[in-house]
PDB file of C-alpha atoms in Angstrom:
ATOM      1  CA  MET A   4      91.955 -47.616  81.947  1.00  0.00           C
ATOM      2  CA  THR A   5      93.725 -44.359  82.214  1.00  0.00           C
ATOM      3  CA  SER A   6      95.373 -42.319  84.952  1.00  0.00           C
ATOM      4  CA  GLY A   7      96.687 -38.911  85.427  1.00  0.00           C
ATOM      5  CA  PRO A   8      95.628 -36.166  83.159  1.00  0.00           C
ATOM      6  CA  ILE A   9      94.671 -38.359  80.232  1.00  0.00           C
ATOM      7  CA  ILE A  10      90.979 -39.775  80.614  1.00  0.00           C
ATOM      8  CA  ARG A  11      88.506 -41.583  78.610  1.00  0.00           C
ATOM      9  CA  PRO A  12      84.653 -41.290  78.809  1.00  0.00           C
ATOM     10  CA  TYR A  13      82.705 -43.578  81.300  1.00  0.00           C
ATOM     11  CA  GLY A  14      79.649 -45.580  80.372  1.00  0.00           C
ATOM     12  CA  ASP A  15      79.335 -48.972  81.972  1.00  0.00           C
ATOM     13  CA  THR A  16      82.788 -49.661  83.420  1.00  0.00           C
ATOM     14  CA  THR A  17      85.780 -47.278  84.226  1.00  0.00           C
ATOM     15  CA  GLY A  18      87.627 -46.334  80.851  1.00  0.00           C
ATOM     16  CA  ASP A  19      85.113 -48.233  78.409  1.00  0.00           C
ATOM     17  CA  GLY A  20      85.008 -45.018  76.271  1.00  0.00           C
ATOM     18  CA  MET A  21      81.295 -45.270  76.033  1.00  0.00           C
ATOM     19  CA  VAL A  22      79.272 -42.114  75.022  1.00  0.00           C
ATOM     20  CA  GLN A  23      75.725 -41.286  73.914  1.00  0.00           C
ATOM     21  CA  VAL A  24      74.784 -39.005  71.033  1.00  0.00           C
ATOM     22  CA  SER A  25      71.852 -37.645  69.574  1.00  0.00           C
ATOM     23  CA  PHE A  26      71.102 -36.125  66.155  1.00  0.00           C
ATOM     24  CA  THR A  27      68.423 -35.612  63.392  1.00  0.00           C
ATOM     25  CA  LEU A  28      68.793 -36.558  59.682  1.00  0.00           C
ATOM     26  CA  PRO A  29      66.914 -35.167  56.866  1.00  0.00           C
ATOM     27  CA  VAL A  30      65.625 -38.591  55.782  1.00  0.00           C
ATOM     28  CA  PRO A  31      62.147 -40.493  56.510  1.00  0.00           C
ATOM     29  CA  HIS A  32      62.336 -43.112  59.135  1.00  0.00           C
ATOM     30  CA  ASP A  33      63.127 -46.577  57.601  1.00  0.00           C
ATOM     31  CA  LYS A  34      65.918 -49.164  57.637  1.00  0.00           C
ATOM     32  CA  ARG A  35      67.965 -46.960  55.207  1.00  0.00           C
ATOM     33  CA  ALA A  36      67.738 -44.044  57.551  1.00  0.00           C
ATOM     34  CA  GLU A  37      68.800 -46.290  60.459  1.00  0.00           C
ATOM     35  CA  GLY A  38      71.766 -47.526  58.533  1.00  0.00           C
ATOM     36  CA  ALA A  39      72.752 -43.869  57.646  1.00  0.00           C
ATOM     37  CA  ALA A  40      72.779 -43.038  61.273  1.00  0.00           C
ATOM     38  CA  LEU A  41      75.117 -45.888  62.167  1.00  0.00           C
ATOM     39  CA  GLN A  42      77.554 -44.919  59.347  1.00  0.00           C
ATOM     40  CA  LEU A  43      77.537 -41.244  60.617  1.00  0.00           C
ATOM     41  CA  ALA A  44      78.260 -42.668  64.082  1.00  0.00           C
ATOM     42  CA  ARG A  45      81.213 -44.712  62.910  1.00  0.00           C
ATOM     43  CA  LYS A  46      82.543 -41.702  61.057  1.00  0.00           C
ATOM     44  CA  MET A  47      82.345 -39.759  64.352  1.00  0.00           C
ATOM     45  CA  GLY A  48      84.544 -42.345  65.896  1.00  0.00           C
ATOM     46  CA  LEU A  49      82.016 -44.718  67.608  1.00  0.00           C
ATOM     47  CA  ASP A  50      82.922 -48.181  67.204  1.00  0.00           C
ATOM     48  CA  PRO A  51      80.990 -50.420  67.868  1.00  0.00           C
ATOM     49  CA  ALA A  52      77.968 -48.298  67.569  1.00  0.00           C
ATOM     50  CA  LEU A  53      74.444 -49.210  68.660  1.00  0.00           C
ATOM     51  CA  LEU A  54      71.198 -47.563  67.606  1.00  0.00           C
ATOM     52  CA  VAL A  55      69.215 -47.180  70.726  1.00  0.00           C
ATOM     53  CA  HIS A  56      66.471 -44.847  69.626  1.00  0.00           C
ATOM     54  CA  ALA A  57      64.905 -43.693  66.194  1.00  0.00           C
ATOM     55  CA  LYS A  58      61.741 -41.700  65.840  1.00  0.00           C
ATOM     56  CA  ALA A  59      60.238 -40.006  62.949  1.00  0.00           C
ATOM     57  CA  VAL A  60      59.990 -36.257  63.105  1.00  0.00           C
ATOM     58  CA  GLY A  61      57.264 -35.528  60.528  1.00  0.00           C
ATOM     59  CA  PRO A  62      57.471 -37.055  57.224  1.00  0.00           C
ATOM     60  CA  ASP A  63      61.007 -36.167  56.170  1.00  0.00           C
ATOM     61  CA  PHE A  64      63.214 -36.195  59.233  1.00  0.00           C
ATOM     62  CA  THR A  65      64.370 -38.857  61.759  1.00  0.00           C
ATOM     63  CA  PHE A  66      65.642 -38.144  65.190  1.00  0.00           C
ATOM     64  CA  PHE A  67      68.392 -40.760  66.552  1.00  0.00           C
ATOM     65  CA  VAL A  68      70.169 -41.845  69.713  1.00  0.00           C
ATOM     66  CA  VAL A  69      73.335 -43.723  69.197  1.00  0.00           C
ATOM     67  CA  TYR A  70      75.414 -45.393  72.031  1.00  0.00           C
ATOM     68  CA  GLY A  71      78.944 -46.630  71.251  1.00  0.00           C
ATOM     69  CA  SER A  72      82.645 -46.674  72.315  1.00  0.00           C
ATOM     70  CA  VAL A  73      85.143 -44.138  71.237  1.00  0.00           C
ATOM     71  CA  THR A  74      88.875 -44.482  71.158  1.00  0.00           C
ATOM     72  CA  HIS A  75      89.651 -40.665  71.701  1.00  0.00           C
ATOM     73  CA  LEU A  76      91.406 -39.777  74.666  1.00  0.00           C
ATOM     74  CA  VAL A  77      91.211 -36.410  76.618  1.00  0.00           C
ATOM     75  CA  ASN A  78      94.268 -34.547  78.020  1.00  0.00           C
ATOM     76  CA  LEU A  79      93.290 -32.575  81.010  1.00  0.00           C
ATOM     77  CA  ASP A  80      96.402 -30.460  80.846  1.00  0.00           C
ATOM     78  CA  GLU A  81      95.243 -29.145  77.412  1.00  0.00           C
ATOM     79  CA  VAL A  82      91.954 -27.970  78.862  1.00  0.00           C
ATOM     80  CA  GLU A  83      91.773 -24.149  78.811  1.00  0.00           C
ATOM     81  CA  VAL A  84      89.674 -22.898  81.605  1.00  0.00           C
ATOM     82  CA  VAL A  85      88.606 -19.002  81.766  1.00  0.00           C
ATOM     83  CA  GLU A  86      89.077 -18.079  85.331  1.00  0.00           C
ATOM     84  CA  ARG A  87      87.008 -15.542  87.038  1.00  0.00           C
ATOM     85  CA  ALA A  88      88.891 -12.298  87.188  1.00  0.00           C
ATOM     86  CA  TYR A  89      86.964 -10.658  90.027  1.00  0.00           C
ATOM     87  CA  PRO A  90      86.012 -11.566  93.522  1.00  0.00           C
ATOM     88  CA  LEU A  91      82.215 -12.670  94.389  1.00  0.00           C
ATOM     89  CA  LEU A  92      80.703  -9.944  96.668  1.00  0.00           C
ATOM     90  CA  SER A  93      77.696 -10.109  98.815  1.00  0.00           C
ATOM     91  CA  ALA A  94      74.823  -7.944  98.128  1.00  0.00           C
ATOM     92  CA  LYS A  95      75.892  -5.660 101.029  1.00  0.00           C
ATOM     93  CA  GLU A  96      79.292  -5.314  99.599  1.00  0.00           C
ATOM     94  CA  VAL A  97      77.973  -4.605  96.126  1.00  0.00           C
ATOM     95  CA  ASN A  98      75.861  -1.854  97.439  1.00  0.00           C
ATOM     96  CA  LEU A  99      78.564  -0.299  99.439  1.00  0.00           C
ATOM     97  CA  GLU A 100      81.006  -0.400  96.459  1.00  0.00           C
ATOM     98  CA  ILE A 101      78.474   1.358  94.079  1.00  0.00           C
ATOM     99  CA  LYS A 102      77.619   4.110  96.685  1.00  0.00           C
ATOM    100  CA  ARG A 103      81.370   4.811  97.292  1.00  0.00           C
ATOM    101  CA  ARG A 104      82.460   4.637  93.505  1.00  0.00           C
ATOM    102  CA  LEU A 105      79.596   6.133  91.734  1.00  0.00           C
ATOM    103  CA  ARG A 106      77.753   8.169  94.543  1.00  0.00           C
ATOM    104  CA  ARG A 107      74.516   7.239  92.915  1.00  0.00           C
ATOM    105  CA  LYS A 108      72.605   4.214  91.718  1.00  0.00           C
ATOM    106  CA  LEU A 109      73.867   1.942  89.054  1.00  0.00           C
ATOM    107  CA  VAL A 110      71.643   1.800  86.155  1.00  0.00           C
ATOM    108  CA  VAL A 111      71.041  -1.505  84.282  1.00  0.00           C
ATOM    109  CA  VAL A 112      68.931  -1.771  81.366  1.00  0.00           C
ATOM    110  CA  GLY A 113      68.189  -5.389  80.292  1.00  0.00           C
ATOM    111  CA  ALA A 114      66.451  -7.132  77.306  1.00  0.00           C
ATOM    112  CA  CYS A 115      66.059 -10.057  75.068  1.00  0.00           C
ATOM    113  CA  ILE A 116      66.920  -8.761  71.664  1.00  0.00           C
ATOM    114  CA  GLY A 117      65.925  -9.669  68.056  1.00  0.00           C
ATOM    115  CA  THR A 118      63.113 -12.212  67.844  1.00  0.00           C
ATOM    116  CA  ASP A 119      64.052 -13.897  71.163  1.00  0.00           C
ATOM    117  CA  ALA A 120      60.987 -14.344  73.346  1.00  0.00           C
ATOM    118  CA  HIS A 121      62.709 -16.301  76.109  1.00  0.00           C
ATOM    119  CA  THR A 122      62.884 -14.129  79.209  1.00  0.00           C
ATOM    120  CA  VAL A 123      63.556 -16.731  81.634  1.00  0.00           C
ATOM    121  CA  GLY A 124      67.320 -16.004  81.597  1.00  0.00           C
ATOM    122  CA  ILE A 125      67.223 -12.188  81.869  1.00  0.00           C
ATOM    123  CA  ASP A 126      64.382 -12.382  84.475  1.00  0.00           C
ATOM    124  CA  ALA A 127      66.524 -14.776  86.654  1.00  0.00           C
ATOM    125  CA  ILE A 128      69.103 -12.073  86.688  1.00  0.00           C
ATOM    126  CA  LEU A 129      67.062  -8.975  86.812  1.00  0.00           C
ATOM    127  CA  ASN A 130      63.924  -9.949  88.809  1.00  0.00           C
ATOM    128  CA  ILE A 131      63.899  -9.719  92.616  1.00  0.00           C
ATOM    129  CA  LYS A 132      62.952 -13.460  92.848  1.00  0.00           C
ATOM    130  CA  GLY A 133      66.370 -14.087  91.294  1.00  0.00           C
ATOM    131  CA  PHE A 134      67.879 -17.633  90.621  1.00  0.00           C
ATOM    132  CA  ALA A 135      69.597 -20.314  92.589  1.00  0.00           C
ATOM    133  CA  GLY A 136      68.693 -18.888  95.819  1.00  0.00           C
ATOM    134  CA  GLU A 137      69.954 -15.474  95.155  1.00  0.00           C
ATOM    135  CA  LYS A 138      67.912 -12.276  94.709  1.00  0.00           C
ATOM    136  CA  GLY A 139      68.083 -10.674  91.407  1.00  0.00           C
ATOM    137  CA  LEU A 140      69.452  -7.151  90.736  1.00  0.00           C
ATOM    138  CA  GLU A 141      66.208  -5.469  91.721  1.00  0.00           C
ATOM    139  CA  TYR A 142      66.791  -6.446  95.134  1.00  0.00           C
ATOM    140  CA  TYR A 143      70.104  -4.398  95.280  1.00  0.00           C
ATOM    141  CA  ARG A 144      69.442  -1.008  96.981  1.00  0.00           C
ATOM    142  CA  GLU A 145      72.095   0.733  94.785  1.00  0.00           C
ATOM    143  CA  ILE A 146      70.937  -0.682  91.428  1.00  0.00           C
ATOM    144  CA  LYS A 147      68.221   0.716  89.265  1.00  0.00           C
ATOM    145  CA  VAL A 148      66.879  -1.944  86.899  1.00  0.00           C
ATOM    146  CA  VAL A 149      64.994  -1.198  83.644  1.00  0.00           C
ATOM    147  CA  ASN A 150      63.819  -4.607  82.217  1.00  0.00           C
ATOM    148  CA  LEU A 151      62.615  -4.111  78.766  1.00  0.00           C
ATOM    149  CA  GLY A 152      61.302  -7.602  78.218  1.00  0.00           C
ATOM    150  CA  ALA A 153      61.511  -9.873  75.061  1.00  0.00           C
ATOM    151  CA  GLN A 154      61.713  -9.201  71.274  1.00  0.00           C
ATOM    152  CA  VAL A 155      63.398  -5.753  71.705  1.00  0.00           C
ATOM    153  CA  LEU A 156      64.917  -4.234  68.493  1.00  0.00           C
ATOM    154  CA  VAL A 157      68.550  -3.168  68.977  1.00  0.00           C
ATOM    155  CA  PRO A 158      67.691   0.500  67.892  1.00  0.00           C
ATOM    156  CA  GLU A 159      65.043   0.415  70.712  1.00  0.00           C
ATOM    157  CA  LEU A 160      67.628  -0.750  73.260  1.00  0.00           C
ATOM    158  CA  VAL A 161      70.158   1.858  72.360  1.00  0.00           C
ATOM    159  CA  ALA A 162      67.673   4.579  72.555  1.00  0.00           C
ATOM    160  CA  ARG A 163      66.309   3.322  75.913  1.00  0.00           C
ATOM    161  CA  ALA A 164      69.873   2.991  77.381  1.00  0.00           C
ATOM    162  CA  ARG A 165      70.689   6.537  76.141  1.00  0.00           C
ATOM    163  CA  ALA A 166      67.492   7.927  77.795  1.00  0.00           C
ATOM    164  CA  GLU A 167      68.123   6.110  81.095  1.00  0.00           C
ATOM    165  CA  LYS A 168      71.848   6.930  81.057  1.00  0.00           C
ATOM    166  CA  ALA A 169      72.514   3.200  81.572  1.00  0.00           C
ATOM    167  CA  ASP A 170      75.850   2.222  83.049  1.00  0.00           C
ATOM    168  CA  ALA A 171      75.398  -1.252  81.910  1.00  0.00           C
ATOM    169  CA  VAL A 172      73.277  -3.159  79.269  1.00  0.00           C
ATOM    170  CA  LEU A 173      72.412  -6.756  79.750  1.00  0.00           C
ATOM    171  CA  VAL A 174      71.068  -8.808  76.733  1.00  0.00           C
ATOM    172  CA  SER A 175      69.958 -12.341  76.833  1.00  0.00           C
ATOM    173  CA  GLN A 176      69.911 -14.911  73.887  1.00  0.00           C
ATOM    174  CA  VAL A 177      68.456 -18.148  74.150  1.00  0.00           C
ATOM    175  CA  VAL A 178      67.478 -18.723  70.412  1.00  0.00           C
ATOM    176  CA  THR A 179      70.505 -19.891  68.704  1.00  0.00           C
ATOM    177  CA  GLN A 180      69.499 -21.318  65.369  1.00  0.00           C
ATOM    178  CA  LYS A 181      71.796 -20.171  62.520  1.00  0.00           C
ATOM    179  CA  ASP A 182      73.898 -18.595  65.104  1.00  0.00           C
ATOM    180  CA  ALA A 183      71.243 -15.911  65.823  1.00  0.00           C
ATOM    181  CA  HIS A 184      72.785 -15.184  69.281  1.00  0.00           C
ATOM    182  CA  ILE A 185      76.243 -14.374  67.654  1.00  0.00           C
ATOM    183  CA  HIS A 186      74.526 -12.148  64.868  1.00  0.00           C
ATOM    184  CA  ASN A 187      72.175 -10.275  67.327  1.00  0.00           C
ATOM    185  CA  THR A 188      75.039  -9.706  69.882  1.00  0.00           C
ATOM    186  CA  THR A 189      77.598  -8.305  67.378  1.00  0.00           C
ATOM    187  CA  GLN A 190      74.778  -6.029  65.852  1.00  0.00           C
ATOM    188  CA  MET A 191      73.909  -4.786  69.377  1.00  0.00           C
ATOM    189  CA  SER A 192      77.672  -3.962  70.201  1.00  0.00           C
ATOM    190  CA  ALA A 193      78.351  -2.374  66.834  1.00  0.00           C
ATOM    191  CA  ALA A 194      75.187  -0.160  67.349  1.00  0.00           C
ATOM    192  CA  PHE A 195      76.152   0.912  70.835  1.00  0.00           C
ATOM    193  CA  ARG A 196      79.691   1.937  69.756  1.00  0.00           C
ATOM    194  CA  GLU A 197      78.155   3.760  66.843  1.00  0.00           C
ATOM    195  CA  ALA A 198      75.798   5.809  69.090  1.00  0.00           C
ATOM    196  CA  TYR A 199      78.252   6.545  71.986  1.00  0.00           C
ATOM    197  CA  PRO A 200      81.376   8.582  71.978  1.00  0.00           C
ATOM    198  CA  ALA A 201      84.542   6.574  72.391  1.00  0.00           C
ATOM    199  CA  GLY A 202      85.169   5.715  76.003  1.00  0.00           C
ATOM    200  CA  ARG A 203      81.463   6.337  76.937  1.00  0.00           C
ATOM    201  CA  VAL A 204      79.895   3.068  75.788  1.00  0.00           C
ATOM    202  CA  PRO A 205      78.012   1.358  78.698  1.00  0.00           C
ATOM    203  CA  ILE A 206      79.128  -1.875  80.007  1.00  0.00           C
ATOM    204  CA  LEU A 207      77.953  -4.513  77.562  1.00  0.00           C
ATOM    205  CA  VAL A 208      77.050  -7.984  78.831  1.00  0.00           C
ATOM    206  CA  ALA A 209      75.604 -10.825  76.974  1.00  0.00           C
ATOM    207  CA  GLY A 210      74.219 -14.212  78.416  1.00  0.00           C
ATOM    208  CA  GLY A 211      72.895 -17.369  77.051  1.00  0.00           C
ATOM    209  CA  PRO A 212      73.318 -21.031  77.234  1.00  0.00           C
ATOM    210  CA  ARG A 213      75.205 -21.414  73.763  1.00  0.00           C
ATOM    211  CA  PHE A 214      77.883 -18.534  74.219  1.00  0.00           C
ATOM    212  CA  GLU A 215      81.369 -19.749  74.383  1.00  0.00           C
ATOM    213  CA  GLU A 216      83.762 -18.805  77.240  1.00  0.00           C
ATOM    214  CA  GLY A 217      86.193 -16.228  76.041  1.00  0.00           C
ATOM    215  CA  SER A 218      84.211 -15.055  73.146  1.00  0.00           C
ATOM    216  CA  ALA A 219      83.462 -11.549  74.364  1.00  0.00           C
ATOM    217  CA  GLY A 220      86.156  -9.805  72.718  1.00  0.00           C
ATOM    218  CA  ARG A 221      85.120 -11.349  69.397  1.00  0.00           C
ATOM    219  CA  LEU A 222      81.508 -10.381  69.829  1.00  0.00           C
ATOM    220  CA  GLY A 223      82.318  -6.818  70.823  1.00  0.00           C
ATOM    221  CA  VAL A 224      80.871  -6.969  74.377  1.00  0.00           C
ATOM    222  CA  ASP A 225      82.687  -6.655  77.749  1.00  0.00           C
ATOM    223  CA  GLN A 226      81.496  -9.886  79.349  1.00  0.00           C
ATOM    224  CA  ILE A 227      79.971 -13.146  78.317  1.00  0.00           C
ATOM    225  CA  PHE A 228      77.828 -15.234  81.005  1.00  0.00           C
ATOM    226  CA  GLY A 229      76.674 -18.767  80.328  1.00  0.00           C
ATOM    227  CA  ARG A 230      74.428 -21.400  81.641  1.00  0.00           C
ATOM    228  CA  GLY A 231      73.944 -21.448  85.543  1.00  0.00           C
ATOM    229  CA  THR A 232      75.123 -17.691  86.103  1.00  0.00           C
ATOM    230  CA  THR A 233      73.683 -16.126  89.013  1.00  0.00           C
ATOM    231  CA  PRO A 234      72.707 -12.577  89.826  1.00  0.00           C
ATOM    232  CA  GLY A 235      75.482 -12.332  92.478  1.00  0.00           C
ATOM    233  CA  GLU A 236      78.030 -13.039  89.843  1.00  0.00           C
ATOM    234  CA  VAL A 237      76.661 -10.402  87.540  1.00  0.00           C
ATOM    235  CA  ALA A 238      76.520  -7.878  90.177  1.00  0.00           C
ATOM    236  CA  SER A 239      80.077  -8.631  91.302  1.00  0.00           C
ATOM    237  CA  TYR A 240      81.370  -8.306  87.692  1.00  0.00           C
ATOM    238  CA  LEU A 241      79.622  -4.860  87.158  1.00  0.00           C
ATOM    239  CA  VAL A 242      81.289  -3.533  90.369  1.00  0.00           C
ATOM    240  CA  HIS A 243      84.638  -4.855  89.069  1.00  0.00           C
ATOM    241  CA  GLU A 244      84.100  -3.320  85.683  1.00  0.00           C
ATOM    242  CA  ILE A 245      83.236   0.097  87.210  1.00  0.00           C
ATOM    243  CA  ILE A 246      86.369   0.022  89.353  1.00  0.00           C
ATOM    244  CA  GLU A 247      88.489  -0.922  86.413  1.00  0.00           C
ATOM    245  CA  ARG A 248      87.083   1.820  84.175  1.00  0.00           C
ATOM    246  CA  LYS A 249      87.450   4.421  86.767  1.00  0.00           C
ATOM    247  CA  ALA A 250      91.083   3.423  87.476  1.00  0.00           C
ATOM    248  CA  LYS A 251      91.675   3.833  83.549  1.00  0.00           C
ATOM    249  CA  ALA A 252      89.977   7.190  83.632  1.00  0.00           C
ATOM    250  CA  ALA A 253      92.136   8.484  86.506  1.00  0.00           C
TER     251      ALA A 253
END
């Protein structure tokens, strides 16, 4: 039992430290594989560890679920949270700010880049149907949306953004094997900075479930959005960034 900022995981009773983890090992499913899974669990700090599920994944792999108690504690005071640096605006407020600041429509080009064919995320932000009860950016009167869809090559994205005179470019990355989302995003940001004069690069936004908060600078983009992001958050950010850029240029 802990109190204050120090906490432990909760399983069956408060403070028992119980957690459940899943993983795959590159071994056929047999007793030796199950022993290896329990050995790994103990090395991860689960003690005692209980193997609750084991299933062969083809002839050479086994998927495991392990349940056990950890001794590790979490200090809430040491948790770093990235706070939103801009206010959330209604669709009406977004339209009014764009009209007042730009005096024309805000042009947004969106795509899933590389081999990523998962358009659910980008469509949730761009399509008029939207996500979580909010209309997508196509709904906003003062935003022009160009959705290029899936598996768009970076040179194609850059060329289309230039042709459309895009103010912002939104890319979605769901495929994350071998850090594909990181490689694709850094390649995209480098290509835009090479293709545009300094200070003229569009607002670059990347989104996906596996991006880390606070990683935008490292990836060369202006903003990262993770799981559960709504169209209103993206629209509000774009307005905030436009205001910031105009203030710097003044």
